[in-house]
């Protein structure tokens, strides 16, 4: 919440400037790897559990 007593202009930054760094995509890689691992495990469980 902004202070009504403040007389300074608001700071304007682009997304890249506010982030101040690179985004290597680690979270995306972890999500892809985890999803693939779950799918593979479900397939194994399905094949092993068949009568």
Backbone as a printed PyTorch tensor [residue, N CA C, xyz], in Angstrom:
tensor([[[  0.8410,  -1.1760,   0.0000],
         [  0.0000,   0.0000,   0.0000],
         [  0.8790,   1.2300,   0.0000]],

        [[  0.5850,   2.1790,  -0.8360],
         [  1.4410,   3.3550,  -0.9330],
         [  1.1140,   4.3480,   0.1740]],

        [[  2.1150,   5.1020,   0.5200],
         [  1.9960,   6.0980,   1.5780],
         [  1.4420,   7.3930,   0.9870]],

        [[  0.3010,   7.9110,   1.4760],
         [ -0.2670,   9.1410,   0.9030],
         [  0.5990,  10.3710,   1.1480]],

        [[  1.5110,  10.3160,   2.1250],
         [  2.3890,  11.4440,   2.4350],
         [  3.5850,  11.5280,   1.4950]],

        [[  3.8250,  10.5140,   0.7290],
         [  5.0000,  10.4260,  -0.1260],
         [  4.8290,  11.2970,  -1.3610]],

        [[  5.8420,  12.0870,  -1.6690],
         [  5.7530,  12.9850,  -2.8060],
         [  6.6340,  12.5450,  -3.9810]],

        [[  7.3390,  11.4260,  -3.8290],
         [  8.2130,  10.9530,  -4.8980],
         [  7.3930,  10.3100,  -6.0080]],

        [[  7.9390,  10.3770,  -7.2080],
         [  7.2740,   9.7480,  -8.3500],
         [  7.4310,   8.2280,  -8.2380]],

        [[  6.4500,   7.4670,  -8.7030],
         [  6.5760,   6.0070,  -8.6510],
         [  7.6990,   5.5140,  -9.5610]],

        [[  8.3100,   4.4360,  -9.1630],
         [  9.4110,   3.8580,  -9.9340],
         [  8.8280,   3.0470, -11.0760]],

        [[  9.3220,   3.2850, -12.2820],
         [  8.8540,   2.5600, -13.4620],
         [ 10.0220,   1.7280, -13.9940]],

        [[  9.8300,   0.4260, -14.0350],
         [ 10.8490,  -0.4820, -14.5580],
         [ 10.1950,  -1.4970, -15.4820]],

        [[ 10.9710,  -1.9440, -16.4460],
         [ 10.4800,  -3.0260, -17.2890],
         [ 10.5810,  -4.3330, -16.5050]],

        [[  9.9890,  -5.3790, -17.0210],
         [ 10.0370,  -6.6880, -16.3550],
         [ 11.4720,  -7.1790, -16.2090]],

        [[ 12.2690,  -7.0050, -17.2470],
         [ 13.6580,  -7.4510, -17.2120],
         [ 14.4660,  -6.6620, -16.1860]],

        [[ 14.2500,  -5.3630, -16.1310],
         [ 14.9710,  -4.5510, -15.1540],
         [ 14.5700,  -4.9150, -13.7290]],

        [[ 13.3080,  -5.1600, -13.4920],
         [ 12.8480,  -5.4950, -12.1490],
         [ 13.3700,  -6.8680, -11.7220]],

        [[ 13.4820,  -7.7750, -12.6580],
         [ 13.9750,  -9.1190, -12.3680],
         [ 15.4640,  -9.0940, -12.0820]],

        [[ 16.1770,  -8.2510, -12.7830],
         [ 17.6170,  -8.0440, -12.5980],
         [ 18.4230,  -9.3270, -12.7300]],

        [[ 18.1130, -10.1150, -13.7390],
         [ 18.8860, -11.3230, -13.9620],
         [ 18.2880, -12.1520, -15.0730]],

        [[ 18.8900, -13.2900, -15.2910],
         [ 18.4040, -14.1790, -16.3370],
         [ 17.5000, -15.2450, -15.7350]],

        [[ 16.7030, -15.8440, -16.5710],
         [ 15.8380, -16.9360, -16.1350],
         [ 16.2550, -18.1850, -16.9100]],

        [[ 16.9880, -19.0800, -16.2540],
         [ 17.5180, -20.2460, -16.9600],
         [ 16.4860, -21.3120, -17.2760]],

        [[ 15.2930, -21.2360, -16.7510],
         [ 14.2660, -22.2270, -17.0540],
         [ 14.3830, -23.4960, -16.2380]],

        [[ 14.9760, -23.4180, -15.0630],
         [ 15.1560, -24.6020, -14.2280],
         [ 13.8070, -25.1620, -13.7960]],

        [[ 12.8770, -24.3040, -13.4240],
         [ 11.5640, -24.7770, -12.9810],
         [ 10.8580, -25.5330, -14.1010]],

        [[ 10.9610, -25.0480, -15.3080],
         [ 10.3370, -25.7270, -16.4460],
         [ 10.9330, -27.1170, -16.6230]],

        [[ 12.2530, -27.2210, -16.5190],
         [ 12.9130, -28.5210, -16.6690],
         [ 12.4910, -29.4840, -15.5690]],

        [[ 12.3850, -29.0040, -14.3470],
         [ 11.9770, -29.8510, -13.2330],
         [ 10.5450, -30.3360, -13.4350]],

        [[  9.6610, -29.4570, -13.8820],
         [  8.2710, -29.8500, -14.1220],
         [  8.1590, -30.8870, -15.2350]],

        [[  8.9020, -30.7040, -16.3020],
         [  8.8710, -31.6690, -17.4100],
         [  9.4130, -33.0160, -16.9510]],

        [[ 10.5500, -33.0120, -16.2720],
         [ 11.1590, -34.2510, -15.8010],
         [ 10.2410, -34.9680, -14.8130]],

        [[  9.6540, -34.2410, -13.8880],
         [  8.7550, -34.8360, -12.8970],
         [  7.5220, -35.4340, -13.5370]],

        [[  6.9420, -34.7280, -14.5070],
         [  5.7520, -35.2410, -15.1960],
         [  6.0780, -36.5050, -15.9660]],

        [[  7.1880, -36.5040, -16.6730],
         [  7.5930, -37.7070, -17.4110],
         [  7.8440, -38.8800, -16.4700]],

        [[  8.4650, -38.6080, -15.3490],
         [  8.7390, -39.6670, -14.3780],
         [  7.4370, -40.2620, -13.8360]],

        [[  6.4650, -39.4300, -13.5370],
         [  5.1730, -39.9270, -13.0500],
         [  4.4710, -40.7650, -14.1060]],

        [[  4.4930, -40.3160, -15.3560],
         [  3.8590, -41.0740, -16.4340],
         [  4.5330, -42.4330, -16.5970]],

        [[  5.8460, -42.4610, -16.5730],
         [  6.5810, -43.7300, -16.7040],
         [  6.2510, -44.6610, -15.5400]],

        [[  6.2040, -44.1210, -14.3250],
         [  5.8720, -44.9580, -13.1740],
         [  4.4540, -45.5080, -13.2710]],

        [[  3.5010, -44.7010, -13.7160],
         [  2.1310, -45.1890, -13.8800],
         [  2.0540, -46.3010, -14.9270]],

        [[  2.8030, -46.1650, -16.0090],
         [  2.8110, -47.2110, -17.0330],
         [  3.3960, -48.5020, -16.4620]],

        [[  4.4650, -48.3920, -15.7120],
         [  5.0780, -49.5830, -15.0930],
         [  4.1000, -50.2250, -14.1160]],

        [[  3.4560, -49.4340, -13.2830],
         [  2.4920, -49.9680, -12.3170],
         [  1.3380, -50.6310, -13.0610]],

        [[  0.8700, -50.0280, -14.1290],
         [ -0.2330, -50.6020, -14.9060],
         [  0.1650, -51.9420, -15.5200]],

        [[  1.3820, -52.0090, -16.0750],
         [  1.8210, -53.2500, -16.7340],
         [  2.1050, -54.3560, -15.7150]],

        [[  2.6590, -54.0100, -14.5720],
         [  2.9830, -55.0100, -13.5600],
         [  1.7140, -55.4760, -12.8510]],

        [[  0.7440, -54.6170, -12.6980],
         [ -0.4720, -54.9570, -11.9780],
         [ -1.4900, -55.7230, -12.7990]],

        [[ -1.2190, -55.9260, -14.0800],
         [ -2.1710, -56.6590, -14.9240],
         [ -2.1380, -58.1430, -14.5840]],

        [[ -3.3060, -58.8040, -14.5620],
         [ -3.3450, -60.2520, -14.2880],
         [ -2.9050, -61.0760, -15.4900]]])
